[in-house]
Amino acid sequence: MPELEAHPLLSEQQVNDKIVELACEIASSFPEGEPVTVIGLLRGCFIFMADLVRELHRKGVIIGEVDFLIASSYGGGTSSSGNVKIERDVKHDIAGKHVLLVDDILDTGATLQKVIELFKSRNPATLKSCVLLEKPARLEVDIKSDFVGFTIPNKFVVGCGLDYDQRYRELPYIGIMKEDD
Ligand code: XMP
């Protein structure tokens, strides 16, 4: 079982400050006074999204529905299968709504691409996406998230909802898994 590197890649303070910044950008990009439906990609989004919706509230954004989707592109460990499957769809109709998709990390981009394609076909009034992290070195498809917290090196990271085989999601900072020798 690989271990966690002792020094965090991003501290709790850096993550918290970034969420405040992101909420400012997001708040000013949606029409004032109209509710925003926030949809998270489970399970990695759960901590980031919880922090983000509270910060959006502080910036005056009305949160409409909160919903979740499960899409899988990873098996266990740190390698990608590249195969995206929607395992659980949202329960709400998003037609005519202002929608913000929230994910933990943009890696190959396959998951977000698939979900955006699916959601566009449901005719939302607005569709924007926000990720806490992006790893440009791994990107395989032509996709960009509208809001990105941090651009990180090609390392497998954990914390703030991200896991290694279901461990470390609860870390309040972003840590790096040591690579196997
Ligand atoms: P794609 O490749 O579709 O993958 O952009 C997105 C999903 O892959 C997982 N992922 C990671 N999980 N540390 C993790 O804990 C990582 O460094 C990492 N890179 C990708 C994650 O679930 C993400 O939503």
PDB file of C-alpha atoms and ligand atoms in Angstrom:
ATOM      1  CA  MET A   1       0.000   0.000   0.000  1.00  0.00           C
ATOM      2  CA  PRO A   2       1.650   3.291  -1.080  1.00  0.00           C
ATOM      3  CA  GLU A   3       2.105   5.906   1.599  1.00  0.00           C
ATOM      4  CA  LEU A   4       1.240   9.539   1.722  1.00  0.00           C
ATOM      5  CA  GLU A   5       4.048  12.082   1.261  1.00  0.00           C
ATOM      6  CA  ALA A   6       4.619  13.976   4.481  1.00  0.00           C
ATOM      7  CA  HIS A   7       4.416  17.459   2.974  1.00  0.00           C
ATOM      8  CA  PRO A   8       1.005  18.495   1.613  1.00  0.00           C
ATOM      9  CA  LEU A   9       0.790  19.690  -1.969  1.00  0.00           C
ATOM     10  CA  LEU A  10      -1.869  22.226  -0.975  1.00  0.00           C
ATOM     11  CA  SER A  11      -2.527  23.248   2.616  1.00  0.00           C
ATOM     12  CA  GLU A  12      -5.946  23.507   4.223  1.00  0.00           C
ATOM     13  CA  GLN A  13      -5.596  27.305   4.181  1.00  0.00           C
ATOM     14  CA  GLN A  14      -4.752  27.362   0.465  1.00  0.00           C
ATOM     15  CA  VAL A  15      -7.761  25.174  -0.326  1.00  0.00           C
ATOM     16  CA  ASN A  16     -10.115  27.272   1.807  1.00  0.00           C
ATOM     17  CA  ASP A  17      -8.874  30.552   0.299  1.00  0.00           C
ATOM     18  CA  LYS A  18      -9.303  29.138  -3.190  1.00  0.00           C
ATOM     19  CA  ILE A  19     -12.885  28.109  -2.500  1.00  0.00           C
ATOM     20  CA  VAL A  20     -13.684  31.703  -1.497  1.00  0.00           C
ATOM     21  CA  GLU A  21     -12.093  32.948  -4.762  1.00  0.00           C
ATOM     22  CA  LEU A  22     -13.955  30.385  -6.851  1.00  0.00           C
ATOM     23  CA  ALA A  23     -17.267  31.275  -5.210  1.00  0.00           C
ATOM     24  CA  CYS A  24     -16.711  34.958  -6.119  1.00  0.00           C
ATOM     25  CA  GLU A  25     -16.032  34.084  -9.769  1.00  0.00           C
ATOM     26  CA  ILE A  26     -18.967  31.677  -9.957  1.00  0.00           C
ATOM     27  CA  ALA A  27     -21.383  34.080  -8.238  1.00  0.00           C
ATOM     28  CA  SER A  28     -20.652  36.838 -10.744  1.00  0.00           C
ATOM     29  CA  SER A  29     -21.036  34.495 -13.713  1.00  0.00           C
ATOM     30  CA  PHE A  30     -24.657  33.446 -13.063  1.00  0.00           C
ATOM     31  CA  PRO A  31     -27.638  35.811 -13.392  1.00  0.00           C
ATOM     32  CA  GLU A  32     -28.310  37.591 -10.117  1.00  0.00           C
ATOM     33  CA  GLY A  33     -31.336  36.461  -8.135  1.00  0.00           C
ATOM     34  CA  GLU A  34     -31.916  33.287 -10.140  1.00  0.00           C
ATOM     35  CA  PRO A  35     -31.407  29.901  -8.452  1.00  0.00           C
ATOM     36  CA  VAL A  36     -28.481  27.731  -9.434  1.00  0.00           C
ATOM     37  CA  THR A  37     -28.859  23.943  -9.512  1.00  0.00           C
ATOM     38  CA  VAL A  38     -25.663  22.415  -8.190  1.00  0.00           C
ATOM     39  CA  ILE A  39     -24.810  18.890  -9.317  1.00  0.00           C
ATOM     40  CA  GLY A  40     -21.861  17.017  -7.886  1.00  0.00           C
ATOM     41  CA  LEU A  41     -19.995  14.044  -9.275  1.00  0.00           C
ATOM     42  CA  LEU A  42     -19.773  11.570  -6.443  1.00  0.00           C
ATOM     43  CA  ARG A  43     -17.943  10.558  -4.530  1.00  0.00           C
ATOM     44  CA  GLY A  44     -14.908  12.813  -4.789  1.00  0.00           C
ATOM     45  CA  CYS A  45     -16.920  16.058  -4.883  1.00  0.00           C
ATOM     46  CA  PHE A  46     -18.594  15.741  -1.512  1.00  0.00           C
ATOM     47  CA  ILE A  47     -16.280  17.877   0.613  1.00  0.00           C
ATOM     48  CA  PHE A  48     -15.446  20.492  -2.018  1.00  0.00           C
ATOM     49  CA  MET A  49     -19.096  20.866  -2.979  1.00  0.00           C
ATOM     50  CA  ALA A  50     -20.241  21.221   0.627  1.00  0.00           C
ATOM     51  CA  ASP A  51     -17.714  24.019   1.173  1.00  0.00           C
ATOM     52  CA  LEU A  52     -18.495  25.614  -2.184  1.00  0.00           C
ATOM     53  CA  VAL A  53     -22.300  25.839  -1.762  1.00  0.00           C
ATOM     54  CA  ARG A  54     -21.898  27.471   1.646  1.00  0.00           C
ATOM     55  CA  GLU A  55     -19.462  29.978   0.191  1.00  0.00           C
ATOM     56  CA  LEU A  56     -21.796  30.624  -2.754  1.00  0.00           C
ATOM     57  CA  HIS A  57     -24.558  31.328  -0.232  1.00  0.00           C
ATOM     58  CA  ARG A  58     -22.295  33.887   1.476  1.00  0.00           C
ATOM     59  CA  LYS A  59     -21.811  35.550  -1.930  1.00  0.00           C
ATOM     60  CA  GLY A  60     -25.599  35.850  -2.363  1.00  0.00           C
ATOM     61  CA  VAL A  61     -26.170  32.931  -4.730  1.00  0.00           C
ATOM     62  CA  ILE A  62     -29.534  31.200  -4.322  1.00  0.00           C
ATOM     63  CA  ILE A  63     -28.932  27.468  -4.433  1.00  0.00           C
ATOM     64  CA  GLY A  64     -31.800  25.656  -6.143  1.00  0.00           C
ATOM     65  CA  GLU A  65     -31.693  21.885  -6.289  1.00  0.00           C
ATOM     66  CA  VAL A  66     -28.644  20.030  -5.054  1.00  0.00           C
ATOM     67  CA  ASP A  67     -28.209  16.712  -6.780  1.00  0.00           C
ATOM     68  CA  PHE A  68     -25.552  14.097  -7.422  1.00  0.00           C
ATOM     69  CA  LEU A  69     -24.407  11.864 -10.194  1.00  0.00           C
ATOM     70  CA  ILE A  70     -22.126   8.856 -10.032  1.00  0.00           C
ATOM     71  CA  ALA A  71     -19.891   8.298 -13.024  1.00  0.00           C
ATOM     72  CA  SER A  72     -16.982   5.924 -12.887  1.00  0.00           C
ATOM     73  CA  SER A  73     -13.818   6.040 -14.915  1.00  0.00           C
ATOM     74  CA  TYR A  74     -11.432   4.586 -12.377  1.00  0.00           C
ATOM     75  CA  GLY A  75     -11.109   1.114 -10.890  1.00  0.00           C
ATOM     76  CA  GLY A  76      -9.119   0.769  -7.681  1.00  0.00           C
ATOM     77  CA  GLY A  77      -5.633   2.203  -7.245  1.00  0.00           C
ATOM     78  CA  THR A  78      -4.198   5.019  -9.309  1.00  0.00           C
ATOM     79  CA  SER A  79      -4.767   3.974 -12.914  1.00  0.00           C
ATOM     80  CA  SER A  80      -7.586   5.117 -15.173  1.00  0.00           C
ATOM     81  CA  SER A  81      -9.771   2.741 -17.139  1.00  0.00           C
ATOM     82  CA  GLY A  82     -10.743   5.574 -19.516  1.00  0.00           C
ATOM     83  CA  ASN A  83     -14.193   4.040 -19.648  1.00  0.00           C
ATOM     84  CA  VAL A  84     -16.964   6.256 -18.328  1.00  0.00           C
ATOM     85  CA  LYS A  85     -20.195   4.771 -17.076  1.00  0.00           C
ATOM     86  CA  ILE A  86     -23.103   6.693 -15.542  1.00  0.00           C
ATOM     87  CA  GLU A  87     -23.945   4.562 -12.541  1.00  0.00           C
ATOM     88  CA  ARG A  88     -26.474   6.906 -10.962  1.00  0.00           C
ATOM     89  CA  ASP A  89     -28.189   9.742 -12.788  1.00  0.00           C
ATOM     90  CA  VAL A  90     -29.607  12.936 -11.236  1.00  0.00           C
ATOM     91  CA  LYS A  91     -33.200  12.943  -9.978  1.00  0.00           C
ATOM     92  CA  HIS A  92     -34.060  16.481 -11.113  1.00  0.00           C
ATOM     93  CA  ASP A  93     -35.053  17.768 -14.519  1.00  0.00           C
ATOM     94  CA  ILE A  94     -32.459  20.393 -15.493  1.00  0.00           C
ATOM     95  CA  ALA A  95     -34.288  21.814 -18.544  1.00  0.00           C
ATOM     96  CA  GLY A  96     -34.313  25.629 -18.363  1.00  0.00           C
ATOM     97  CA  LYS A  97     -32.216  25.684 -15.171  1.00  0.00           C
ATOM     98  CA  HIS A  98     -28.882  27.333 -14.430  1.00  0.00           C
ATOM     99  CA  VAL A  99     -26.634  24.389 -13.675  1.00  0.00           C
ATOM    100  CA  LEU A 100     -23.233  24.201 -12.033  1.00  0.00           C
ATOM    101  CA  LEU A 101     -21.448  20.844 -12.249  1.00  0.00           C
ATOM    102  CA  VAL A 102     -18.932  20.223  -9.491  1.00  0.00           C
ATOM    103  CA  ASP A 103     -16.117  17.687  -9.644  1.00  0.00           C
ATOM    104  CA  ASP A 104     -13.013  17.075  -7.600  1.00  0.00           C
ATOM    105  CA  ILE A 105     -10.421  16.739 -10.357  1.00  0.00           C
ATOM    106  CA  LEU A 106     -10.110  16.977 -14.117  1.00  0.00           C
ATOM    107  CA  ASP A 107      -7.729  14.174 -15.013  1.00  0.00           C
ATOM    108  CA  THR A 108      -8.090  12.623 -18.488  1.00  0.00           C
ATOM    109  CA  GLY A 109     -11.258  14.710 -18.856  1.00  0.00           C
ATOM    110  CA  ALA A 110     -13.300  11.698 -19.964  1.00  0.00           C
ATOM    111  CA  THR A 111     -15.786  11.889 -17.071  1.00  0.00           C
ATOM    112  CA  LEU A 112     -16.565  15.585 -17.367  1.00  0.00           C
ATOM    113  CA  GLN A 113     -16.794  15.358 -21.146  1.00  0.00           C
ATOM    114  CA  LYS A 114     -19.324  12.543 -20.938  1.00  0.00           C
ATOM    115  CA  VAL A 115     -21.413  14.297 -18.284  1.00  0.00           C
ATOM    116  CA  ILE A 116     -21.390  17.656 -20.110  1.00  0.00           C
ATOM    117  CA  GLU A 117     -22.476  15.959 -23.328  1.00  0.00           C
ATOM    118  CA  LEU A 118     -25.335  14.217 -21.493  1.00  0.00           C
ATOM    119  CA  PHE A 119     -26.454  17.354 -19.675  1.00  0.00           C
ATOM    120  CA  LYS A 120     -26.330  19.584 -22.761  1.00  0.00           C
ATOM    121  CA  SER A 121     -28.848  17.265 -24.387  1.00  0.00           C
ATOM    122  CA  ARG A 122     -31.264  18.074 -21.528  1.00  0.00           C
ATOM    123  CA  ASN A 123     -31.370  21.782 -22.455  1.00  0.00           C
ATOM    124  CA  PRO A 124     -30.338  23.645 -19.311  1.00  0.00           C
ATOM    125  CA  ALA A 125     -30.485  27.472 -19.500  1.00  0.00           C
ATOM    126  CA  THR A 126     -26.818  27.575 -18.467  1.00  0.00           C
ATOM    127  CA  LEU A 127     -24.299  24.785 -17.931  1.00  0.00           C
ATOM    128  CA  LYS A 128     -20.994  25.517 -16.239  1.00  0.00           C
ATOM    129  CA  SER A 129     -18.473  23.303 -14.535  1.00  0.00           C
ATOM    130  CA  CYS A 130     -16.123  23.756 -11.634  1.00  0.00           C
ATOM    131  CA  VAL A 131     -13.276  21.512 -10.511  1.00  0.00           C
ATOM    132  CA  LEU A 132     -11.035  21.909  -7.499  1.00  0.00           C
ATOM    133  CA  LEU A 133      -8.009  20.487  -9.353  1.00  0.00           C
ATOM    134  CA  GLU A 134      -6.832  19.872 -12.886  1.00  0.00           C
ATOM    135  CA  LYS A 135      -3.878  17.808 -14.113  1.00  0.00           C
ATOM    136  CA  PRO A 136      -3.165  19.102 -17.635  1.00  0.00           C
ATOM    137  CA  ALA A 137      -0.444  16.491 -18.224  1.00  0.00           C
ATOM    138  CA  ARG A 138      -3.100  13.769 -18.212  1.00  0.00           C
ATOM    139  CA  LEU A 139      -5.779  15.495 -20.275  1.00  0.00           C
ATOM    140  CA  GLU A 140      -6.831  13.328 -23.223  1.00  0.00           C
ATOM    141  CA  VAL A 141      -9.921  15.081 -24.542  1.00  0.00           C
ATOM    142  CA  ASP A 142     -10.687  18.590 -25.722  1.00  0.00           C
ATOM    143  CA  ILE A 143     -12.352  19.954 -22.631  1.00  0.00           C
ATOM    144  CA  LYS A 144     -11.861  22.830 -20.215  1.00  0.00           C
ATOM    145  CA  SER A 145     -13.651  23.425 -16.947  1.00  0.00           C
ATOM    146  CA  ASP A 146     -15.124  26.938 -16.577  1.00  0.00           C
ATOM    147  CA  PHE A 147     -13.749  27.289 -13.057  1.00  0.00           C
ATOM    148  CA  VAL A 148     -10.547  25.621 -11.850  1.00  0.00           C
ATOM    149  CA  GLY A 149      -9.122  25.823  -8.347  1.00  0.00           C
ATOM    150  CA  PHE A 150      -5.547  24.622  -8.847  1.00  0.00           C
ATOM    151  CA  THR A 151      -3.485  23.257 -11.722  1.00  0.00           C
ATOM    152  CA  ILE A 152      -1.353  20.459 -10.297  1.00  0.00           C
ATOM    153  CA  PRO A 153       1.512  18.241 -11.494  1.00  0.00           C
ATOM    154  CA  ASN A 154       0.962  14.691 -12.685  1.00  0.00           C
ATOM    155  CA  LYS A 155       0.844  13.070  -9.239  1.00  0.00           C
ATOM    156  CA  PHE A 156      -1.871  10.978  -7.651  1.00  0.00           C
ATOM    157  CA  VAL A 157      -3.423  13.158  -4.987  1.00  0.00           C
ATOM    158  CA  VAL A 158      -5.755  12.569  -2.060  1.00  0.00           C
ATOM    159  CA  GLY A 159      -7.703  14.581   0.483  1.00  0.00           C
ATOM    160  CA  CYS A 160     -10.640  17.051   0.332  1.00  0.00           C
ATOM    161  CA  GLY A 161     -12.812  14.169  -0.913  1.00  0.00           C
ATOM    162  CA  LEU A 162     -10.222  12.469  -3.144  1.00  0.00           C
ATOM    163  CA  ASP A 163      -9.252   8.940  -2.186  1.00  0.00           C
ATOM    164  CA  TYR A 164      -6.711   6.228  -2.706  1.00  0.00           C
ATOM    165  CA  ASP A 165      -8.708   2.997  -2.558  1.00  0.00           C
ATOM    166  CA  GLN A 166     -11.306   4.765  -0.370  1.00  0.00           C
ATOM    167  CA  ARG A 167      -8.723   6.148   2.061  1.00  0.00           C
ATOM    168  CA  TYR A 168      -7.728   9.729   2.868  1.00  0.00           C
ATOM    169  CA  ARG A 169     -10.937  11.454   1.657  1.00  0.00           C
ATOM    170  CA  GLU A 170     -11.247  13.188   5.026  1.00  0.00           C
ATOM    171  CA  LEU A 171      -7.895  15.017   4.894  1.00  0.00           C
ATOM    172  CA  PRO A 172      -8.556  18.777   4.967  1.00  0.00           C
ATOM    173  CA  TYR A 173      -5.590  19.358   2.614  1.00  0.00           C
ATOM    174  CA  ILE A 174      -4.369  17.871  -0.681  1.00  0.00           C
ATOM    175  CA  GLY A 175      -1.615  15.307  -0.219  1.00  0.00           C
ATOM    176  CA  ILE A 176       0.447  13.290  -2.694  1.00  0.00           C
ATOM    177  CA  MET A 177       0.677   9.505  -2.739  1.00  0.00           C
ATOM    178  CA  LYS A 178       4.292   8.307  -2.841  1.00  0.00           C
ATOM    179  CA  GLU A 179       5.101   6.501  -6.053  1.00  0.00           C
ATOM    180  CA  ASP A 180       6.021   2.803  -5.921  1.00  0.00           C
ATOM    181  CA  ASP A 181       9.785   2.176  -6.226  1.00  0.00           C
TER     182      ASP A 181
HETATM  183  P1  XMP B   1     -11.159  11.635 -15.619  1.00  0.00           P
HETATM  184  O1  XMP B   1      -9.945  10.884 -16.088  1.00  0.00           O
HETATM  185  O2  XMP B   1     -12.398  11.125 -16.226  1.00  0.00           O
HETATM  186  O3  XMP B   1     -11.203  11.251 -14.091  1.00  0.00           O
HETATM  187  O4  XMP B   1     -10.977  13.126 -15.753  1.00  0.00           O
HETATM  188  C1  XMP B   1     -11.861  11.948 -13.148  1.00  0.00           C
HETATM  189  C2  XMP B   1     -11.951  11.123 -11.904  1.00  0.00           C
HETATM  190  O5  XMP B   1     -10.790  10.310 -11.700  1.00  0.00           O
HETATM  191  C3  XMP B   1     -10.426  10.275 -10.343  1.00  0.00           C
HETATM  192  N1  XMP B   1      -9.040  10.774 -10.209  1.00  0.00           N
HETATM  193  C4  XMP B   1      -8.356  10.850  -9.080  1.00  0.00           C
HETATM  194  N2  XMP B   1      -8.707  10.514  -7.832  1.00  0.00           N
HETATM  195  N3  XMP B   1      -6.606  11.259  -7.064  1.00  0.00           N
HETATM  196  C5  XMP B   1      -7.809  10.726  -6.826  1.00  0.00           C
HETATM  197  O6  XMP B   1      -8.116  10.447  -5.673  1.00  0.00           O
HETATM  198  C6  XMP B   1      -6.166  11.615  -8.290  1.00  0.00           C
HETATM  199  O7  XMP B   1      -5.051  12.104  -8.457  1.00  0.00           O
HETATM  200  C7  XMP B   1      -7.108  11.393  -9.358  1.00  0.00           C
HETATM  201  N4  XMP B   1      -7.054  11.623 -10.683  1.00  0.00           N
HETATM  202  C8  XMP B   1      -8.265  11.231 -11.160  1.00  0.00           C
HETATM  203  C9  XMP B   1     -11.416  11.182  -9.628  1.00  0.00           C
HETATM  204  O8  XMP B   1     -12.438  10.404  -9.058  1.00  0.00           O
HETATM  205  C10 XMP B   1     -11.990  12.049 -10.717  1.00  0.00           C
HETATM  206  O9  XMP B   1     -13.304  12.509 -10.451  1.00  0.00           O
END
